[in-house]
Coordinates of C-alpha atoms in Angstrom, one line a residue:
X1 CA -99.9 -40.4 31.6
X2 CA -96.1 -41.0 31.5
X3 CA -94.1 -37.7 31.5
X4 CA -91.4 -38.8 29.1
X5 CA -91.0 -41.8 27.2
X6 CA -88.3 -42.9 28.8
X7 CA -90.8 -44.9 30.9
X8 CA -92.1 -46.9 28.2
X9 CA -88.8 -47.8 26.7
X10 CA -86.6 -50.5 27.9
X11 CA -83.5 -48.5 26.9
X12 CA -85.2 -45.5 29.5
X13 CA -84.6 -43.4 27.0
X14 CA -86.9 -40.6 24.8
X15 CA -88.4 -37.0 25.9
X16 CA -92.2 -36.3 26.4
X17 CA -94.5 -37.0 23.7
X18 CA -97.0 -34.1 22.9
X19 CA -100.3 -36.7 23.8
X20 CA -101.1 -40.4 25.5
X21 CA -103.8 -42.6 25.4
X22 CA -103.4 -46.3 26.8
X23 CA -105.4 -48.5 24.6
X24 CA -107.0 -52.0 26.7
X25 CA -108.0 -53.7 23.3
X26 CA -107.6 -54.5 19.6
X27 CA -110.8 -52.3 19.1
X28 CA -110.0 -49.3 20.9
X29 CA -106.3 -49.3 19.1
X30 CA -107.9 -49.1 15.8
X31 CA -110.9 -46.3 17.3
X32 CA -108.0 -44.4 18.3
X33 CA -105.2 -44.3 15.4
X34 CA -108.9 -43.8 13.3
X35 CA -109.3 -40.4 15.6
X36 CA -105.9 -39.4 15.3
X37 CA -105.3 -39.8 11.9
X38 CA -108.8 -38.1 10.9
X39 CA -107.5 -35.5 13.0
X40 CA -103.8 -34.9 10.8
X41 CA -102.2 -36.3 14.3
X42 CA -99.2 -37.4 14.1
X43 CA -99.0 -41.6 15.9
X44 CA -96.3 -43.6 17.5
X45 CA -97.2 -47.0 18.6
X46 CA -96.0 -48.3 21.7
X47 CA -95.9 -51.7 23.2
X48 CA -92.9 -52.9 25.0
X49 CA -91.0 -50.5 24.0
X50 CA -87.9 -52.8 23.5
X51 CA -87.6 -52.1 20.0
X52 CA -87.0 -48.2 20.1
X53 CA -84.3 -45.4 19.9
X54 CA -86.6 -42.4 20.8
X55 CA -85.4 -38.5 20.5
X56 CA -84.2 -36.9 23.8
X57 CA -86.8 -34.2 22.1
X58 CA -89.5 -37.0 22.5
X59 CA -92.5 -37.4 20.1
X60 CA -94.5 -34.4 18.3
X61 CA -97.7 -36.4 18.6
X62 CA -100.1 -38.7 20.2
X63 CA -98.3 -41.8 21.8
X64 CA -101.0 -45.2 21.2
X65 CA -99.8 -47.4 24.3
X66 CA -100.8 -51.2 23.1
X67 CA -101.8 -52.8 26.8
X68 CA -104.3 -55.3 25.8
X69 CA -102.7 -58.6 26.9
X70 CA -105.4 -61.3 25.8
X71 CA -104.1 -64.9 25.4
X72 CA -106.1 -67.7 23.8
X73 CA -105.3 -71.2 23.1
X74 CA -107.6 -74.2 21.2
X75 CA -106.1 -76.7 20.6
X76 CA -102.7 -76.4 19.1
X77 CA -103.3 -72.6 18.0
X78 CA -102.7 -69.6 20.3
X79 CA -103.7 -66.5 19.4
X80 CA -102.5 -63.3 21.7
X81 CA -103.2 -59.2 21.6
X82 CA -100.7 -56.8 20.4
X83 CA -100.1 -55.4 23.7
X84 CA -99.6 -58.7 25.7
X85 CA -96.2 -59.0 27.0
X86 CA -94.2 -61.6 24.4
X87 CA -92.1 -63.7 27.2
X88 CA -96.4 -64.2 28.6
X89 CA -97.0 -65.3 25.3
X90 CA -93.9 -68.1 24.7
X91 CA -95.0 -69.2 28.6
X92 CA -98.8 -69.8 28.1
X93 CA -97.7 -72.0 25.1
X94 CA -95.1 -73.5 26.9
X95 CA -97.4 -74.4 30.2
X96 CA -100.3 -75.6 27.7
X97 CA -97.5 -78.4 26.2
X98 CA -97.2 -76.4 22.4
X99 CA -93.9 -75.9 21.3
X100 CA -92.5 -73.7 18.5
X101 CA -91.9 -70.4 20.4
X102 CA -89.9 -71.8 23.4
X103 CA -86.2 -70.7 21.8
X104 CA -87.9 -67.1 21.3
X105 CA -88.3 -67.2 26.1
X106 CA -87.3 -64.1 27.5
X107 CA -87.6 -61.7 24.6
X108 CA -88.6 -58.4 25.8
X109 CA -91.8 -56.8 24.1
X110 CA -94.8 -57.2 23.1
X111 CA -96.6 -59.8 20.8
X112 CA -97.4 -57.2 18.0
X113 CA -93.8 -56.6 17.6
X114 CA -92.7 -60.0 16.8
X115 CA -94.2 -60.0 13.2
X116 CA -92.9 -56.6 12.4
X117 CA -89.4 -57.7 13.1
X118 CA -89.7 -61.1 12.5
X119 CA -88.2 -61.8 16.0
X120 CA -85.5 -64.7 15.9
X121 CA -83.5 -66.3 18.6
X122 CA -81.4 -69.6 18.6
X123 CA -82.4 -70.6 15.2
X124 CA -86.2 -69.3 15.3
X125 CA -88.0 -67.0 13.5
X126 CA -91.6 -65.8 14.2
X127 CA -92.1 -66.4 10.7
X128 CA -91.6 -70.4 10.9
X129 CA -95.2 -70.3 13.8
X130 CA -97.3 -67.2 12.3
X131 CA -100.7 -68.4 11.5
X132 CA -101.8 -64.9 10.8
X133 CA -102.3 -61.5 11.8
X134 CA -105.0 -59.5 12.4
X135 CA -103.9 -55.8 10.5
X136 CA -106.0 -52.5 11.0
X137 CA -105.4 -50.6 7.7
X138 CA -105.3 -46.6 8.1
X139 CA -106.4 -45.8 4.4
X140 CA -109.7 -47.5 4.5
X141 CA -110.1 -48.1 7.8
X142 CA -110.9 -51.8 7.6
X143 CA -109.5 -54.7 10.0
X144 CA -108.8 -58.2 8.7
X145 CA -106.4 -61.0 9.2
X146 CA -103.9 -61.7 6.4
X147 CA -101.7 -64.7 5.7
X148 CA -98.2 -64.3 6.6
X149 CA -97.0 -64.6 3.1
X150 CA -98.5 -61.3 2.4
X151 CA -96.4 -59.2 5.5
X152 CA -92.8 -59.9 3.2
X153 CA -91.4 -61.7 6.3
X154 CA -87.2 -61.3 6.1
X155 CA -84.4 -61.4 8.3
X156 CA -85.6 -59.2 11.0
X157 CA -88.2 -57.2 8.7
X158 CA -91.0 -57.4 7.2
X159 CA -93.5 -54.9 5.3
X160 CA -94.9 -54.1 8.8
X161 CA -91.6 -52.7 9.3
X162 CA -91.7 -50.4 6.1
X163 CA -94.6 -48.5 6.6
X164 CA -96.8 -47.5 8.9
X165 CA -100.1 -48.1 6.8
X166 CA -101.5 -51.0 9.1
X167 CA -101.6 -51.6 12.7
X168 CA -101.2 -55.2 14.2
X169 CA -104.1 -56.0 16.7
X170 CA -103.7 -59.2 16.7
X171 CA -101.2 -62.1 16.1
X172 CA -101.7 -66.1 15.7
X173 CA -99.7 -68.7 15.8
X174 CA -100.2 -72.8 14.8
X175 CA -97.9 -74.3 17.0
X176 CA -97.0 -78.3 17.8
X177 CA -98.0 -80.3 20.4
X178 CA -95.7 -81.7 22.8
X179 CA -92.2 -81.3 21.2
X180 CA -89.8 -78.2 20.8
X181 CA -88.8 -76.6 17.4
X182 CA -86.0 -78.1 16.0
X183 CA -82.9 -77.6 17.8
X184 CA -80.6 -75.9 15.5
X185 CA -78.2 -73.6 17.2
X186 CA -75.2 -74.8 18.5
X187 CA -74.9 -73.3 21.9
X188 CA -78.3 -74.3 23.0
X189 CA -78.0 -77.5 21.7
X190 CA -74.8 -78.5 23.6
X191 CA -76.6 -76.9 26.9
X192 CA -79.5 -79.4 26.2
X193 CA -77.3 -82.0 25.1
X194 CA -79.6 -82.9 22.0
X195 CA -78.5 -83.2 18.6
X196 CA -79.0 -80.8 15.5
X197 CA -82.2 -80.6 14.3
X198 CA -83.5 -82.7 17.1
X199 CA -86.4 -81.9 19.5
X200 CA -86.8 -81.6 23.3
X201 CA -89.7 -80.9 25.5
X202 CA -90.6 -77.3 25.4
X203 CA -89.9 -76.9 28.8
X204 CA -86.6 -77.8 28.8
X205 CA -85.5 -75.6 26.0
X206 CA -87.6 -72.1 27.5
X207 CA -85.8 -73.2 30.8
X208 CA -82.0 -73.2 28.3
X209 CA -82.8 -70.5 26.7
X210 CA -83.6 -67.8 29.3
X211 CA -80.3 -69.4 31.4
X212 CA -78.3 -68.7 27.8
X213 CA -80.1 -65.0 27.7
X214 CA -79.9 -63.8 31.5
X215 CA -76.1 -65.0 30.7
X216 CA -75.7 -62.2 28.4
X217 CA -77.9 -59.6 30.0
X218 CA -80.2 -60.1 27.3
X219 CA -83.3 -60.5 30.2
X220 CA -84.9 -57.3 31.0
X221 CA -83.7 -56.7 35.4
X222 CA -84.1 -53.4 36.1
X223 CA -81.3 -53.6 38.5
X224 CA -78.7 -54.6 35.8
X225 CA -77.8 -51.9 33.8
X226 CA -76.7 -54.0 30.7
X227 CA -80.1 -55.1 30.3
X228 CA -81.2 -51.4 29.6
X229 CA -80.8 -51.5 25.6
X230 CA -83.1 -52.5 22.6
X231 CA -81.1 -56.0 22.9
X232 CA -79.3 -56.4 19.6
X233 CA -78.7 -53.1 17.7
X234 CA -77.3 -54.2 14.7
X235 CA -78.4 -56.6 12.3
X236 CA -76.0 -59.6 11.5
X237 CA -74.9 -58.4 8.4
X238 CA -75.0 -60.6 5.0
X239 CA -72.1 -60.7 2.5
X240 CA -72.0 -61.7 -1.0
X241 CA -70.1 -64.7 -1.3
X242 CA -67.0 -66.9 -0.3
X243 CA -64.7 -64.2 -1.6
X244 CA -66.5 -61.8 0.8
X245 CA -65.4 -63.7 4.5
X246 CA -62.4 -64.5 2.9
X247 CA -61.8 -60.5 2.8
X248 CA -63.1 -60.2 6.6
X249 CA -61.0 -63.5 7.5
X250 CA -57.5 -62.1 6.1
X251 CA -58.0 -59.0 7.9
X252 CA -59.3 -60.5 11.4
X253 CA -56.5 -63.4 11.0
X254 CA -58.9 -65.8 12.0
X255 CA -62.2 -67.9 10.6
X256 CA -65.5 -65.8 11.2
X257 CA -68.5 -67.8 12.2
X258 CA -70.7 -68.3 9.0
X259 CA -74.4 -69.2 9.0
X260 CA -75.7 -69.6 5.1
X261 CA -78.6 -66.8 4.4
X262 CA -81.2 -66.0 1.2
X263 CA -78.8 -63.0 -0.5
X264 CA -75.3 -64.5 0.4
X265 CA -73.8 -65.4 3.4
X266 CA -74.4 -64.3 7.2
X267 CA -71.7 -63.1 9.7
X268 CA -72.0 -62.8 13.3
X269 CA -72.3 -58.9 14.0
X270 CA -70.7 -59.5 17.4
X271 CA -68.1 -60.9 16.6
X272 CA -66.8 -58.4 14.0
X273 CA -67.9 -55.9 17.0
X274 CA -65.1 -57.3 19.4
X275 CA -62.4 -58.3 16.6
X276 CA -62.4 -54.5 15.3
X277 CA -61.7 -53.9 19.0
X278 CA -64.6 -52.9 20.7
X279 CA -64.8 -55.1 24.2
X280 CA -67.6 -55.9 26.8
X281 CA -68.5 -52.7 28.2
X282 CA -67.1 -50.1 26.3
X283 CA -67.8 -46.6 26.1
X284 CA -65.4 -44.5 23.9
X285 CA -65.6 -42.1 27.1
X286 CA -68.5 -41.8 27.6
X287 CA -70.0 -42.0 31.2
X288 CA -73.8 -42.5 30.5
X289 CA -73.6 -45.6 27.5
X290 CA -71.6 -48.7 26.6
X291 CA -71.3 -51.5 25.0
X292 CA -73.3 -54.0 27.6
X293 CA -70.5 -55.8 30.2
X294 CA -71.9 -59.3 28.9
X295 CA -73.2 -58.9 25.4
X296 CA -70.8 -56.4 22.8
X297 CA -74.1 -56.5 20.5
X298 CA -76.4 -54.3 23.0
X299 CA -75.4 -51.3 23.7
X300 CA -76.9 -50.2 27.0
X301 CA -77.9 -46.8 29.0
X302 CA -76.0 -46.8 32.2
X303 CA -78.5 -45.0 33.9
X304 CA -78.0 -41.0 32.9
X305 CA -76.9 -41.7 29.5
X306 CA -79.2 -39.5 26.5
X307 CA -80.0 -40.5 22.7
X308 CA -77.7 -38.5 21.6
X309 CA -74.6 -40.1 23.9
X310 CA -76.2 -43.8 22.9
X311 CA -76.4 -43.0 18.6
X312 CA -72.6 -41.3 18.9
X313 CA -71.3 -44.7 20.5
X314 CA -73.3 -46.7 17.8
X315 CA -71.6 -44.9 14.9
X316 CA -68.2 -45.3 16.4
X317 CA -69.0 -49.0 16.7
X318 CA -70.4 -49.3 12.6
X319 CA -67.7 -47.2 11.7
X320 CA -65.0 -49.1 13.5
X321 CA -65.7 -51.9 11.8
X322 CA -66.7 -51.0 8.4
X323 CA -62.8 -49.8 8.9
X324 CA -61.3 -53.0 10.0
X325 CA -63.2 -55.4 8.0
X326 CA -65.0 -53.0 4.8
X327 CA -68.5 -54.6 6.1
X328 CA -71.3 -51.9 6.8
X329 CA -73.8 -52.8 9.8
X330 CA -77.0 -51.7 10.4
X331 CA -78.9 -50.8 13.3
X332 CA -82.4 -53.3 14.0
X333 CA -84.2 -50.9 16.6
X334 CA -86.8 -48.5 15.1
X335 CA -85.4 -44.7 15.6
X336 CA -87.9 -42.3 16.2
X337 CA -86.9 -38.5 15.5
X338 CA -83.6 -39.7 15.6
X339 CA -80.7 -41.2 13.4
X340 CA -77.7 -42.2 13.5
X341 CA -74.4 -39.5 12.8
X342 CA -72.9 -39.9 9.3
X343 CA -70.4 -42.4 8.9
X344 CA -66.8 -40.4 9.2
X345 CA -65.1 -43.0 6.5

C-alpha cells in the first residue's frame, strides 16, 4: 500500500489516504466502490493520477487504485480498461494501423480519465472517437455501456466530471483505418508538413506529436522536474464575443491567438499567462513550485514543493491576469480536499 499519495500522483503530491485497495479489473472496481459505499466510506478513484491536486492532509477515505490495463482491438474498434495507461492505449491503435487518437500520444493517465475530461490535444478531443463507455452506477448498482451523447461531453468536461454517481470501467473507441485525424492545429501541421484538415499516417503524427510534447515537458520523465504537474492547469478560457479580445488586445498591445468555440470565442490560456508577465519557470519566491521552465501552462513541483505552495502560485497566476486582462481562468485538474485561495481582486 503506498504511504502517501504523493506516489500515485504525477504532480508527487497529496498526504496518506486513510485506506487502499488496488483494483486488477472492471469487476472488482465496481465490487469494491459497492463495499465501500454500503459501508458510508468515503472513495477517491485513482488511475494515473495526472489529473489531481490532492491535500497535503491526503484523503479521509478508501483510495480505489484503477490497474486493470486490458486492450482489445477487432477490427477498427478498440476497447481498453479504465486503469490501462492512456499513451498504451493511443500506441496499440497506432501499431494496429487505426488512427483517430494518434494527436492525443503522450498524454499522461489512464484511459478512464479521458471521457471525464474529454482529453484534447492538437485539435482532438476524445469525444470525436468515443464509441461508448462502460459506467458502473453507485445508486442502483447496475453496470452498462452508454452512448456518448448521454456523458454531456464539453470542453474538457463532461457529466463524469460533475458527479461522482458512476464509475468508468470501461471505454471504446471506433476509430479509422489507415489514416490520421484530420490535421487541424497549426504547429503540428507545419512539423508534418501537411495541409489543414489533411491526413497523414498515424505513425507519423504520434511520432510529431510526442517530439511537440517532450518539447514542452509535457511527457512524464521523472528526471525532469517540469514534467511533475497535472499538465495544463487552467482551462483556455472562452469570451463572449469580438468586443471581448478586442478588450484583452488593447490592453496586451498585441493580437491574441483566437480559436472559435460553442459559447463565444477561445483564447490561449498561455499566452495571457506570459503577457500578464508571468515567464517560463516562475515561482513568486517560492523554492518548491513554478511555472514549468518550458510550458507557462503547467505549473510543476520542483521536488519538495507542498499543495499548499503549488494552489498559492496558481492564484497569483489567475489573479494576475484577471488584473491585466479582466478574463477569469479556471483550473482543469480535479482538487481533492483542497481549493484554490480567494481571488485578492
Amino acid at each position: 500500500m503506498p504511504e502517501l499519495l504523493s506516489e500515485l500522483t504525477t504532480l508527487r503530491l497529496g498526504g496518506p489516504a486513510r485506506a487502499y485497495v488496488r483494483c486488477e479489473s472492471a469487476a472488482e472496481t465496481a465490487r469494491e466502490v459497492a463495499r465501500c459505499d454500503a459501508a458510508g466510506e468515503p472513495v477517491l478513484l485513482v488511475g494515473g493520477g495526472s489529473n489531481l491536486v490532492v491535500a497535503d492532509a491526503g484523503f479521509d477515505g478508501t483510495v480505489v487504485h484503477l490497474r486493470g490495463d486490458g486492450i482489445e482491438i477487432e477490427g477498427t474498434t478498440l476497447t481498453a480498461d479504465a486503469g490501462a495507461v492512456w499513451d498504451d492505449v493511443v500506441a496499440a491503435s497506432v501499431d494496429a494501423g487505426l488512427g483517430g487518437l494518434e494527436c492525443l500520444s503522450g498524454i499522461p493517465g489512464s484511459a478512464g480519465a479521458t471521457p471525464v475530461q474529454n482529453v484534447g490535444a492538437y485539435g482532438v478531443e476524445v469525444a470525436s472517437w468515443l464509441d461508448a463507455v462502460e459506467l458502473y452506477h453507485r445508486a442502483t448498482g447496475e453496470t452498462a455501456w452508454v452512448a456518448p451523447e448521454t456523458l454531456g461531453l464539453a470542453y474538457r468536461t463532461s457529466r463524469l466530471k460533475q458527479s461522482d454517481a458512476d464509475v468508468v470501467l470501461r471505454v471504446r473507441f471506433a476509430l479509422t483505418d489507415g489514416a490520421s485525424a484530420p490535421v487541424r492545429y497549426g504547429e503540428l501541421a507545419r512539423a508534418l508538413g501537411a495541409e489543414a484538415g489533411g491526413t497523414v499516417e498515424p505513425a507519423r503524427a504520434r511520432a510529431e506529436v510526442l517530439a511537440l510534447r517532450r518539447s514542452k515537458g509535457m511527457v512524464l520523465d521523472p528526471a525532469d522536474h517540469d514534467t511533475w504537474s497535472v499538465g495544463s492547469f487552467f482551462t483556455n478560457p472562452v469570451v463572449p464575443d469580438d468586443a471581448a479580445v478586442a478588450r484583452v488586445e488593447e490592453a496586451a498591445g498585441e493580437s491574441t491567438p483566437r480559436y472559435p468555440a460553442p459559447a463565444g470565442i477561445k483564447l490561449s490560456a498561455g499566452w495571457l499567462i506570459e503577457r500578464a508577465g508571468f515567464h517560463k519557470g516562475f515561482a513568486g519566491g517560492r523554492t518548491g513550485v513554478s511555472l514549468s521552465t518550458k510550458h507557462t501552462l503547467a505549473l510543476t513541483n520542483r521536488g519538495t514543493g507542498t499543495t499548499v505552495e503549488l494552489l498559492a502560485l496558481a492564484a497569483e497566476v489567475r489573479d494576475g491576469v484577471f488584473a491585466r486582462f479582466g478574463v477569469e481562468l479556471h483550473p482543469e485538474p480535479v482538487l481533492v480536499g483542497a481549493e484554490l485561495p480567494s481571488s485578492r481582486r
